[in-house]
JSON list of C-alpha atoms in Angstrom, two decimals:
[
{"chain": "A", "resi": 1273, "resn": "ASP", "atom": "CA", "xyz": [133.61, 65.26, 78.99]},
{"chain": "A", "resi": 1274, "resn": "THR", "atom": "CA", "xyz": [136.90, 64.21, 79.55]},
{"chain": "A", "resi": 1275, "resn": "ALA", "atom": "CA", "xyz": [139.43, 66.33, 78.15]},
{"chain": "A", "resi": 1276, "resn": "VAL", "atom": "CA", "xyz": [142.48, 63.91, 77.69]},
{"chain": "A", "resi": 1277, "resn": "SER", "atom": "CA", "xyz": [141.86, 60.41, 78.32]},
{"chain": "A", "resi": 1278, "resn": "GLN", "atom": "CA", "xyz": [144.18, 57.31, 78.44]},
{"chain": "A", "resi": 1279, "resn": "THR", "atom": "CA", "xyz": [143.65, 53.94, 78.59]},
{"chain": "A", "resi": 1280, "resn": "PRO", "atom": "CA", "xyz": [144.15, 51.70, 80.28]},
{"chain": "A", "resi": 1281, "resn": "LYS", "atom": "CA", "xyz": [144.40, 53.31, 84.01]},
{"chain": "A", "resi": 1282, "resn": "TYR", "atom": "CA", "xyz": [146.27, 50.15, 85.57]},
{"chain": "A", "resi": 1283, "resn": "LEU", "atom": "CA", "xyz": [148.50, 48.01, 83.76]},
{"chain": "A", "resi": 1284, "resn": "VAL", "atom": "CA", "xyz": [150.25, 44.84, 85.23]},
{"chain": "A", "resi": 1285, "resn": "THR", "atom": "CA", "xyz": [152.21, 42.87, 83.09]},
{"chain": "A", "resi": 1286, "resn": "GLN", "atom": "CA", "xyz": [154.96, 40.35, 82.84]},
{"chain": "A", "resi": 1287, "resn": "MET", "atom": "CA", "xyz": [158.55, 41.30, 81.71]},
{"chain": "A", "resi": 1288, "resn": "GLY", "atom": "CA", "xyz": [159.02, 40.43, 78.05]},
{"chain": "A", "resi": 1289, "resn": "ASN", "atom": "CA", "xyz": [155.26, 41.44, 76.89]},
{"chain": "A", "resi": 1290, "resn": "ASP", "atom": "CA", "xyz": [154.52, 44.20, 74.51]},
{"chain": "A", "resi": 1291, "resn": "LYS", "atom": "CA", "xyz": [151.75, 46.47, 75.70]},
{"chain": "A", "resi": 1292, "resn": "SER", "atom": "CA", "xyz": [150.49, 49.73, 74.27]},
{"chain": "A", "resi": 1293, "resn": "ILE", "atom": "CA", "xyz": [148.69, 52.69, 76.01]},
{"chain": "A", "resi": 1294, "resn": "LYS", "atom": "CA", "xyz": [146.28, 54.79, 74.20]},
{"chain": "A", "resi": 1295, "resn": "CYS", "atom": "CA", "xyz": [145.34, 58.60, 74.51]},
{"chain": "A", "resi": 1296, "resn": "GLU", "atom": "CA", "xyz": [142.72, 60.50, 72.97]},
{"chain": "A", "resi": 1297, "resn": "GLN", "atom": "CA", "xyz": [142.06, 64.25, 73.29]},
{"chain": "A", "resi": 1298, "resn": "ASN", "atom": "CA", "xyz": [139.42, 66.47, 72.09]},
{"chain": "A", "resi": 1299, "resn": "LEU", "atom": "CA", "xyz": [140.48, 69.92, 72.64]},
{"chain": "A", "resi": 1300, "resn": "GLY", "atom": "CA", "xyz": [141.54, 70.36, 69.19]},
{"chain": "A", "resi": 1301, "resn": "HIS", "atom": "CA", "xyz": [145.24, 70.78, 70.19]},
{"chain": "A", "resi": 1302, "resn": "ASP", "atom": "CA", "xyz": [147.79, 70.34, 67.60]},
{"chain": "A", "resi": 1303, "resn": "THR", "atom": "CA", "xyz": [150.54, 68.98, 69.75]},
{"chain": "A", "resi": 1304, "resn": "MET", "atom": "CA", "xyz": [150.54, 65.50, 72.18]},
{"chain": "A", "resi": 1305, "resn": "TYR", "atom": "CA", "xyz": [152.98, 64.50, 74.35]},
{"chain": "A", "resi": 1306, "resn": "TRP", "atom": "CA", "xyz": [154.06, 61.44, 76.80]},
{"chain": "A", "resi": 1307, "resn": "TYR", "atom": "CA", "xyz": [155.55, 61.87, 79.90]},
{"chain": "A", "resi": 1308, "resn": "LYS", "atom": "CA", "xyz": [157.09, 59.23, 82.31]},
{"chain": "A", "resi": 1309, "resn": "GLN", "atom": "CA", "xyz": [156.86, 59.93, 85.89]},
{"chain": "A", "resi": 1310, "resn": "ASP", "atom": "CA", "xyz": [159.38, 57.75, 87.88]},
{"chain": "A", "resi": 1311, "resn": "SER", "atom": "CA", "xyz": [158.80, 56.56, 91.49]},
{"chain": "A", "resi": 1312, "resn": "LYS", "atom": "CA", "xyz": [160.31, 59.95, 92.69]},
{"chain": "A", "resi": 1313, "resn": "LYS", "atom": "CA", "xyz": [157.64, 61.83, 90.84]},
{"chain": "A", "resi": 1314, "resn": "PHE", "atom": "CA", "xyz": [159.85, 63.52, 88.41]},
{"chain": "A", "resi": 1315, "resn": "LEU", "atom": "CA", "xyz": [158.32, 63.90, 85.24]},
{"chain": "A", "resi": 1316, "resn": "LYS", "atom": "CA", "xyz": [160.35, 63.91, 81.77]},
{"chain": "A", "resi": 1317, "resn": "ILE", "atom": "CA", "xyz": [158.97, 64.16, 78.52]},
{"chain": "A", "resi": 1318, "resn": "MET", "atom": "CA", "xyz": [159.45, 61.16, 75.98]},
{"chain": "A", "resi": 1319, "resn": "PHE", "atom": "CA", "xyz": [158.00, 62.14, 72.93]},
{"chain": "A", "resi": 1320, "resn": "SER", "atom": "CA", "xyz": [156.01, 65.15, 71.38]},
{"chain": "A", "resi": 1321, "resn": "TYR", "atom": "CA", "xyz": [153.85, 64.89, 68.53]},
{"chain": "A", "resi": 1322, "resn": "ASN", "atom": "CA", "xyz": [152.64, 68.29, 66.54]},
{"chain": "A", "resi": 1323, "resn": "ASN", "atom": "CA", "xyz": [150.10, 67.36, 63.69]},
{"chain": "A", "resi": 1324, "resn": "LYS", "atom": "CA", "xyz": [150.91, 63.73, 63.70]},
{"chain": "A", "resi": 1325, "resn": "GLU", "atom": "CA", "xyz": [154.37, 64.51, 63.08]},
{"chain": "A", "resi": 1326, "resn": "LEU", "atom": "CA", "xyz": [157.30, 63.58, 65.61]},
{"chain": "A", "resi": 1327, "resn": "ILE", "atom": "CA", "xyz": [158.81, 66.43, 66.91]},
{"chain": "A", "resi": 1328, "resn": "ILE", "atom": "CA", "xyz": [160.54, 65.29, 70.57]},
{"chain": "A", "resi": 1329, "resn": "ASN", "atom": "CA", "xyz": [161.86, 62.05, 70.95]},
{"chain": "A", "resi": 1330, "resn": "GLU", "atom": "CA", "xyz": [164.11, 62.46, 74.17]},
{"chain": "A", "resi": 1331, "resn": "THR", "atom": "CA", "xyz": [166.47, 59.49, 74.94]},
{"chain": "A", "resi": 1332, "resn": "VAL", "atom": "CA", "xyz": [164.08, 56.59, 75.20]},
{"chain": "A", "resi": 1333, "resn": "PRO", "atom": "CA", "xyz": [164.84, 52.89, 74.55]},
{"chain": "A", "resi": 1334, "resn": "ASN", "atom": "CA", "xyz": [163.80, 51.67, 70.65]},
{"chain": "A", "resi": 1335, "resn": "ARG", "atom": "CA", "xyz": [161.49, 49.53, 72.69]},
{"chain": "A", "resi": 1336, "resn": "PHE", "atom": "CA", "xyz": [158.98, 52.54, 73.44]},
{"chain": "A", "resi": 1337, "resn": "SER", "atom": "CA", "xyz": [157.50, 53.78, 69.91]},
{"chain": "A", "resi": 1338, "resn": "PRO", "atom": "CA", "xyz": [154.54, 56.82, 69.80]},
{"chain": "A", "resi": 1339, "resn": "LYS", "atom": "CA", "xyz": [152.06, 56.52, 67.02]},
{"chain": "A", "resi": 1340, "resn": "SER", "atom": "CA", "xyz": [149.81, 58.94, 65.91]},
{"chain": "A", "resi": 1341, "resn": "PRO", "atom": "CA", "xyz": [147.29, 57.84, 63.65]},
{"chain": "A", "resi": 1342, "resn": "ASP", "atom": "CA", "xyz": [145.78, 61.56, 63.80]},
{"chain": "A", "resi": 1343, "resn": "LYS", "atom": "CA", "xyz": [146.29, 64.56, 65.72]},
{"chain": "A", "resi": 1344, "resn": "ALA", "atom": "CA", "xyz": [143.67, 63.37, 68.58]},
{"chain": "A", "resi": 1345, "resn": "HIS", "atom": "CA", "xyz": [145.55, 60.14, 69.16]},
{"chain": "A", "resi": 1346, "resn": "LEU", "atom": "CA", "xyz": [148.86, 59.73, 70.63]},
{"chain": "A", "resi": 1347, "resn": "ASN", "atom": "CA", "xyz": [149.38, 56.04, 71.58]},
{"chain": "A", "resi": 1348, "resn": "LEU", "atom": "CA", "xyz": [152.43, 54.70, 72.98]},
{"chain": "A", "resi": 1349, "resn": "HIS", "atom": "CA", "xyz": [153.57, 50.97, 72.04]},
{"chain": "A", "resi": 1350, "resn": "ILE", "atom": "CA", "xyz": [156.45, 49.12, 74.30]},
{"chain": "A", "resi": 1351, "resn": "ASN", "atom": "CA", "xyz": [158.27, 46.33, 73.36]},
{"chain": "A", "resi": 1352, "resn": "SER", "atom": "CA", "xyz": [160.01, 43.84, 75.66]},
{"chain": "A", "resi": 1353, "resn": "LEU", "atom": "CA", "xyz": [158.70, 45.42, 78.96]},
{"chain": "A", "resi": 1354, "resn": "GLU", "atom": "CA", "xyz": [161.44, 45.54, 81.40]},
{"chain": "A", "resi": 1355, "resn": "LEU", "atom": "CA", "xyz": [161.01, 45.87, 85.01]},
{"chain": "A", "resi": 1356, "resn": "GLY", "atom": "CA", "xyz": [162.33, 49.58, 84.85]},
{"chain": "A", "resi": 1357, "resn": "ASP", "atom": "CA", "xyz": [159.78, 50.61, 82.71]},
{"chain": "A", "resi": 1358, "resn": "SER", "atom": "CA", "xyz": [157.09, 50.39, 85.84]},
{"chain": "A", "resi": 1359, "resn": "ALA", "atom": "CA", "xyz": [156.03, 54.10, 86.53]},
{"chain": "A", "resi": 1360, "resn": "VAL", "atom": "CA", "xyz": [153.13, 56.42, 85.68]},
{"chain": "A", "resi": 1361, "resn": "TYR", "atom": "CA", "xyz": [152.88, 57.45, 81.95]},
{"chain": "A", "resi": 1362, "resn": "PHE", "atom": "CA", "xyz": [151.18, 60.96, 81.04]},
{"chain": "A", "resi": 1363, "resn": "CYS", "atom": "CA", "xyz": [149.60, 61.67, 77.86]},
{"chain": "A", "resi": 1364, "resn": "ALA", "atom": "CA", "xyz": [149.29, 65.51, 77.71]},
{"chain": "A", "resi": 1365, "resn": "SER", "atom": "CA", "xyz": [148.31, 67.75, 74.88]},
{"chain": "A", "resi": 1366, "resn": "SER", "atom": "CA", "xyz": [148.78, 71.70, 74.49]},
{"chain": "A", "resi": 1367, "resn": "GLN", "atom": "CA", "xyz": [148.06, 73.95, 71.52]},
{"chain": "A", "resi": 1368, "resn": "LEU", "atom": "CA", "xyz": [151.02, 74.77, 69.08]},
{"chain": "A", "resi": 1369, "resn": "THR", "atom": "CA", "xyz": [152.02, 78.34, 70.25]},
{"chain": "A", "resi": 1370, "resn": "GLY", "atom": "CA", "xyz": [154.23, 79.06, 73.06]},
{"chain": "A", "resi": 1371, "resn": "ASN", "atom": "CA", "xyz": [151.69, 79.59, 75.74]},
{"chain": "A", "resi": 1372, "resn": "THR", "atom": "CA", "xyz": [152.02, 75.87, 76.06]},
{"chain": "A", "resi": 1373, "resn": "GLU", "atom": "CA", "xyz": [149.33, 75.06, 78.82]},
{"chain": "A", "resi": 1374, "resn": "ALA", "atom": "CA", "xyz": [149.09, 71.11, 78.95]},
{"chain": "A", "resi": 1375, "resn": "PHE", "atom": "CA", "xyz": [146.39, 69.41, 79.84]},
{"chain": "A", "resi": 1376, "resn": "PHE", "atom": "CA", "xyz": [146.94, 66.21, 81.14]},
{"chain": "A", "resi": 1377, "resn": "GLY", "atom": "CA", "xyz": [145.55, 62.50, 81.04]},
{"chain": "A", "resi": 1378, "resn": "GLN", "atom": "CA", "xyz": [144.58, 60.62, 84.46]},
{"chain": "A", "resi": 1379, "resn": "GLY", "atom": "CA", "xyz": [147.96, 58.70, 83.89]},
{"chain": "A", "resi": 1380, "resn": "THR", "atom": "CA", "xyz": [148.55, 55.08, 83.49]},
{"chain": "A", "resi": 1381, "resn": "ARG", "atom": "CA", "xyz": [150.16, 53.24, 86.10]},
{"chain": "A", "resi": 1382, "resn": "LEU", "atom": "CA", "xyz": [152.20, 50.54, 84.57]},
{"chain": "A", "resi": 1383, "resn": "THR", "atom": "CA", "xyz": [154.11, 47.65, 86.73]},
{"chain": "A", "resi": 1384, "resn": "VAL", "atom": "CA", "xyz": [155.91, 44.84, 85.22]},
{"chain": "A", "resi": 1385, "resn": "VAL", "atom": "CA", "xyz": [156.78, 41.86, 87.01]},
{"chain": "B", "resi": 137, "resn": "ALA", "atom": "CA", "xyz": [169.74, 74.63, 78.63]},
{"chain": "B", "resi": 138, "resn": "GLN", "atom": "CA", "xyz": [166.63, 75.36, 80.86]},
{"chain": "B", "resi": 139, "resn": "THR", "atom": "CA", "xyz": [166.23, 74.29, 84.00]},
{"chain": "B", "resi": 140, "resn": "VAL", "atom": "CA", "xyz": [163.56, 74.44, 87.11]},
{"chain": "B", "resi": 141, "resn": "THR", "atom": "CA", "xyz": [164.47, 73.76, 90.60]},
{"chain": "B", "resi": 142, "resn": "GLN", "atom": "CA", "xyz": [162.34, 73.12, 93.33]},
{"chain": "B", "resi": 143, "resn": "SER", "atom": "CA", "xyz": [164.16, 72.69, 96.58]},
{"chain": "B", "resi": 144, "resn": "GLN", "atom": "CA", "xyz": [161.62, 71.33, 98.94]},
{"chain": "B", "resi": 145, "resn": "PRO", "atom": "CA", "xyz": [160.96, 67.85, 98.48]},
{"chain": "B", "resi": 146, "resn": "GLU", "atom": "CA", "xyz": [158.36, 68.02, 101.36]},
{"chain": "B", "resi": 147, "resn": "MET", "atom": "CA", "xyz": [156.30, 70.43, 103.56]},
{"chain": "B", "resi": 148, "resn": "SER", "atom": "CA", "xyz": [153.61, 70.30, 105.62]},
{"chain": "B", "resi": 149, "resn": "VAL", "atom": "CA", "xyz": [151.69, 72.86, 107.16]},
{"chain": "B", "resi": 150, "resn": "GLN", "atom": "CA", "xyz": [148.57, 73.02, 109.46]},
{"chain": "B", "resi": 151, "resn": "GLU", "atom": "CA", "xyz": [144.96, 73.38, 108.10]},
{"chain": "B", "resi": 152, "resn": "ALA", "atom": "CA", "xyz": [144.06, 77.24, 107.54]},
{"chain": "B", "resi": 153, "resn": "GLU", "atom": "CA", "xyz": [148.21, 78.27, 107.79]},
{"chain": "B", "resi": 154, "resn": "THR", "atom": "CA", "xyz": [149.50, 80.24, 104.62]},
{"chain": "B", "resi": 155, "resn": "VAL", "atom": "CA", "xyz": [152.25, 78.00, 103.14]},
{"chain": "B", "resi": 156, "resn": "THR", "atom": "CA", "xyz": [154.65, 79.11, 100.16]},
{"chain": "B", "resi": 157, "resn": "LEU", "atom": "CA", "xyz": [156.47, 76.50, 97.74]},
{"chain": "B", "resi": 158, "resn": "SER", "atom": "CA", "xyz": [159.62, 77.96, 95.81]},
{"chain": "B", "resi": 159, "resn": "CYS", "atom": "CA", "xyz": [160.52, 77.68, 92.21]},
{"chain": "B", "resi": 160, "resn": "THR", "atom": "CA", "xyz": [163.66, 78.89, 90.50]},
{"chain": "B", "resi": 161, "resn": "TYR", "atom": "CA", "xyz": [164.36, 78.25, 87.20]},
{"chain": "B", "resi": 162, "resn": "ASP", "atom": "CA", "xyz": [166.63, 79.47, 84.62]},
{"chain": "B", "resi": 163, "resn": "THR", "atom": "CA", "xyz": [166.34, 80.56, 80.80]},
{"chain": "B", "resi": 164, "resn": "SER", "atom": "CA", "xyz": [168.34, 82.74, 78.56]},
{"chain": "B", "resi": 165, "resn": "GLU", "atom": "CA", "xyz": [164.84, 83.75, 76.73]},
{"chain": "B", "resi": 166, "resn": "ASN", "atom": "CA", "xyz": [162.68, 86.63, 76.96]},
{"chain": "B", "resi": 167, "resn": "ASN", "atom": "CA", "xyz": [159.16, 85.21, 76.22]},
{"chain": "B", "resi": 168, "resn": "TYR", "atom": "CA", "xyz": [158.30, 82.22, 78.21]},
{"chain": "B", "resi": 169, "resn": "TYR", "atom": "CA", "xyz": [155.68, 80.99, 80.84]},
{"chain": "B", "resi": 170, "resn": "LEU", "atom": "CA", "xyz": [155.30, 79.52, 83.90]},
{"chain": "B", "resi": 171, "resn": "PHE", "atom": "CA", "xyz": [152.94, 77.15, 85.38]},
{"chain": "B", "resi": 172, "resn": "TRP", "atom": "CA", "xyz": [152.11, 75.61, 88.62]},
{"chain": "B", "resi": 173, "resn": "TYR", "atom": "CA", "xyz": [150.37, 72.08, 88.56]},
{"chain": "B", "resi": 174, "resn": "LYS", "atom": "CA", "xyz": [148.93, 70.33, 91.20]},
{"chain": "B", "resi": 175, "resn": "GLN", "atom": "CA", "xyz": [149.00, 66.72, 91.12]},
{"chain": "B", "resi": 176, "resn": "PRO", "atom": "CA", "xyz": [146.74, 64.93, 94.23]},
{"chain": "B", "resi": 177, "resn": "PRO", "atom": "CA", "xyz": [146.30, 61.38, 94.84]},
{"chain": "B", "resi": 178, "resn": "SER", "atom": "CA", "xyz": [144.50, 60.60, 92.04]},
{"chain": "B", "resi": 179, "resn": "ARG", "atom": "CA", "xyz": [147.39, 61.25, 90.19]},
{"chain": "B", "resi": 180, "resn": "GLN", "atom": "CA", "xyz": [145.16, 63.79, 87.90]},
{"chain": "B", "resi": 181, "resn": "MET", "atom": "CA", "xyz": [147.33, 66.70, 86.66]},
{"chain": "B", "resi": 182, "resn": "ILE", "atom": "CA", "xyz": [145.70, 70.00, 87.47]},
{"chain": "B", "resi": 183, "resn": "LEU", "atom": "CA", "xyz": [146.65, 73.50, 86.41]},
{"chain": "B", "resi": 184, "resn": "VAL", "atom": "CA", "xyz": [146.58, 75.97, 89.73]},
{"chain": "B", "resi": 185, "resn": "ILE", "atom": "CA", "xyz": [148.49, 79.10, 88.02]},
{"chain": "B", "resi": 186, "resn": "ARG", "atom": "CA", "xyz": [149.95, 80.42, 84.94]},
{"chain": "B", "resi": 187, "resn": "GLN", "atom": "CA", "xyz": [152.21, 83.48, 84.51]},
{"chain": "B", "resi": 188, "resn": "GLU", "atom": "CA", "xyz": [153.45, 85.17, 81.44]},
{"chain": "B", "resi": 189, "resn": "ALA", "atom": "CA", "xyz": [156.93, 86.47, 81.72]},
{"chain": "B", "resi": 190, "resn": "TYR", "atom": "CA", "xyz": [156.23, 89.72, 80.09]},
{"chain": "B", "resi": 191, "resn": "LYS", "atom": "CA", "xyz": [153.26, 90.69, 82.55]},
{"chain": "B", "resi": 192, "resn": "GLN", "atom": "CA", "xyz": [154.69, 92.46, 86.09]},
{"chain": "B", "resi": 193, "resn": "GLN", "atom": "CA", "xyz": [151.72, 91.91, 88.03]},
{"chain": "B", "resi": 194, "resn": "ASN", "atom": "CA", "xyz": [151.73, 88.32, 89.81]},
{"chain": "B", "resi": 195, "resn": "ALA", "atom": "CA", "xyz": [149.03, 86.09, 88.80]},
{"chain": "B", "resi": 196, "resn": "THR", "atom": "CA", "xyz": [146.05, 85.25, 91.49]},
{"chain": "B", "resi": 197, "resn": "GLU", "atom": "CA", "xyz": [143.30, 82.52, 91.45]},
{"chain": "B", "resi": 198, "resn": "ASN", "atom": "CA", "xyz": [141.39, 82.58, 94.51]},
{"chain": "B", "resi": 199, "resn": "ARG", "atom": "CA", "xyz": [143.37, 80.90, 97.53]},
{"chain": "B", "resi": 200, "resn": "PHE", "atom": "CA", "xyz": [146.37, 80.61, 95.35]},
{"chain": "B", "resi": 201, "resn": "SER", "atom": "CA", "xyz": [148.82, 83.11, 94.35]},
{"chain": "B", "resi": 202, "resn": "VAL", "atom": "CA", "xyz": [152.54, 83.95, 92.91]},
{"chain": "B", "resi": 203, "resn": "ASN", "atom": "CA", "xyz": [155.42, 85.89, 93.44]},
{"chain": "B", "resi": 204, "resn": "PHE", "atom": "CA", "xyz": [157.31, 86.28, 90.34]},
{"chain": "B", "resi": 205, "resn": "GLN", "atom": "CA", "xyz": [160.34, 87.92, 90.65]},
{"chain": "B", "resi": 206, "resn": "LYS", "atom": "CA", "xyz": [161.86, 87.77, 86.64]},
{"chain": "B", "resi": 207, "resn": "ALA", "atom": "CA", "xyz": [165.39, 89.14, 87.31]},
{"chain": "B", "resi": 208, "resn": "ALA", "atom": "CA", "xyz": [165.83, 86.48, 90.23]},
{"chain": "B", "resi": 209, "resn": "LYS", "atom": "CA", "xyz": [163.96, 83.96, 88.07]},
{"chain": "B", "resi": 210, "resn": "SER", "atom": "CA", "xyz": [161.77, 82.93, 90.58]},
{"chain": "B", "resi": 211, "resn": "PHE", "atom": "CA", "xyz": [158.64, 81.88, 90.88]},
{"chain": "B", "resi": 212, "resn": "SER", "atom": "CA", "xyz": [157.04, 81.11, 93.99]},
{"chain": "B", "resi": 213, "resn": "LEU", "atom": "CA", "xyz": [153.36, 79.73, 94.65]},
{"chain": "B", "resi": 214, "resn": "LYS", "atom": "CA", "xyz": [151.53, 81.05, 97.80]},
{"chain": "B", "resi": 215, "resn": "ILE", "atom": "CA", "xyz": [148.42, 78.90, 99.52]},
{"chain": "B", "resi": 216, "resn": "SER", "atom": "CA", "xyz": [146.51, 80.94, 101.62]},
{"chain": "B", "resi": 217, "resn": "ASP", "atom": "CA", "xyz": [143.92, 79.31, 103.94]},
{"chain": "B", "resi": 218, "resn": "SER", "atom": "CA", "xyz": [145.38, 75.96, 103.32]},
{"chain": "B", "resi": 219, "resn": "GLN", "atom": "CA", "xyz": [142.63, 73.32, 103.21]},
{"chain": "B", "resi": 220, "resn": "LEU", "atom": "CA", "xyz": [143.03, 69.15, 103.39]},
{"chain": "B", "resi": 221, "resn": "GLY", "atom": "CA", "xyz": [142.01, 69.08, 99.41]},
{"chain": "B", "resi": 222, "resn": "ASP", "atom": "CA", "xyz": [145.38, 70.85, 98.89]},
{"chain": "B", "resi": 223, "resn": "THR", "atom": "CA", "xyz": [147.36, 67.85, 100.10]},
{"chain": "B", "resi": 224, "resn": "ALA", "atom": "CA", "xyz": [149.08, 66.87, 97.07]},
{"chain": "B", "resi": 225, "resn": "MET", "atom": "CA", "xyz": [152.28, 67.08, 94.70]},
{"chain": "B", "resi": 226, "resn": "TYR", "atom": "CA", "xyz": [153.30, 70.74, 93.26]},
{"chain": "B", "resi": 227, "resn": "PHE", "atom": "CA", "xyz": [155.17, 70.92, 90.14]},
{"chain": "B", "resi": 228, "resn": "CYS", "atom": "CA", "xyz": [156.53, 74.35, 88.58]},
{"chain": "B", "resi": 229, "resn": "ALA", "atom": "CA", "xyz": [156.99, 74.32, 84.92]},
{"chain": "B", "resi": 230, "resn": "LEU", "atom": "CA", "xyz": [158.22, 76.63, 82.54]},
{"chain": "B", "resi": 231, "resn": "ALA", "atom": "CA", "xyz": [157.32, 76.76, 78.90]},
{"chain": "B", "resi": 232, "resn": "MET", "atom": "CA", "xyz": [159.22, 78.47, 75.81]},
{"chain": "B", "resi": 233, "resn": "ASP", "atom": "CA", "xyz": [157.61, 80.54, 73.09]},
{"chain": "B", "resi": 234, "resn": "SER", "atom": "CA", "xyz": [161.09, 78.90, 71.16]},
{"chain": "B", "resi": 235, "resn": "ASN", "atom": "CA", "xyz": [159.70, 75.11, 71.36]},
{"chain": "B", "resi": 236, "resn": "TYR", "atom": "CA", "xyz": [156.81, 73.09, 72.46]},
{"chain": "B", "resi": 237, "resn": "GLN", "atom": "CA", "xyz": [158.36, 71.06, 75.54]},
{"chain": "B", "resi": 238, "resn": "LEU", "atom": "CA", "xyz": [157.74, 71.67, 79.55]},
{"chain": "B", "resi": 239, "resn": "ILE", "atom": "CA", "xyz": [160.38, 71.79, 81.46]},
{"chain": "B", "resi": 240, "resn": "TRP", "atom": "CA", "xyz": [159.26, 70.64, 84.99]},
{"chain": "B", "resi": 241, "resn": "GLY", "atom": "CA", "xyz": [160.56, 70.91, 88.46]},
{"chain": "B", "resi": 242, "resn": "ALA", "atom": "CA", "xyz": [161.19, 67.67, 90.71]},
{"chain": "B", "resi": 243, "resn": "GLY", "atom": "CA", "xyz": [158.12, 68.61, 92.76]},
{"chain": "B", "resi": 244, "resn": "THR", "atom": "CA", "xyz": [157.20, 69.33, 96.11]},
{"chain": "B", "resi": 245, "resn": "LYS", "atom": "CA", "xyz": [154.78, 67.15, 98.32]},
{"chain": "B", "resi": 246, "resn": "LEU", "atom": "CA", "xyz": [152.42, 69.30, 100.25]},
{"chain": "B", "resi": 247, "resn": "ILE", "atom": "CA", "xyz": [150.66, 67.89, 103.04]},
{"chain": "B", "resi": 248, "resn": "ILE", "atom": "CA", "xyz": [147.87, 69.85, 105.18]},
{"chain": "B", "resi": 249, "resn": "LYS", "atom": "CA", "xyz": [147.09, 68.57, 108.56]},
{"chain": "B", "resi": 250, "resn": "PRO", "atom": "CA", "xyz": [144.12, 68.76, 110.27]}
]
């Protein structure tokens, strides 16, 4: 039973398109995250939501908009996709408290052509 | 600002050998947690081992153990009797009690050769 699941696993799209990546966790965690892993494998946090409320919003273009309909879901919508958006995007969840062991989704490889 | 540094971009060892991956970090807080995550070619991130800063005893999980040196702010991962399935990217991460964020190192690519 997958703890953190994100869909799709692969996404190939043309520049200028709008796309969404969905994430769901069944762990009962309060906090969910979106990370971007670039071609050098470096992971960078993009957003963090706690109980549907945005708590971390790192410097990412406005074209990226997270949406949390409930605390088990955190979707990432990207408008006007650019070549530089190509990366692997990871969703993760953790509990609210400091022992923030994060559970990760399998990742979504986004390729913009 | 908190930082995590992994100074070895890539390492390779023969199967069954022991390998140590280094990680140093910086934080001014007293309560924090350190993690090693593994990312195999499948891309799934897997927690390998976790250490609470207030614990002096080094964490161990089967073939995986850490050398936690709090004063030196060092958190190295030792893999004993390495196996082909250990081939992966390994990320060191730091979490504080005061916020929700995980601070990540750049990763070390570990290759186990048959």
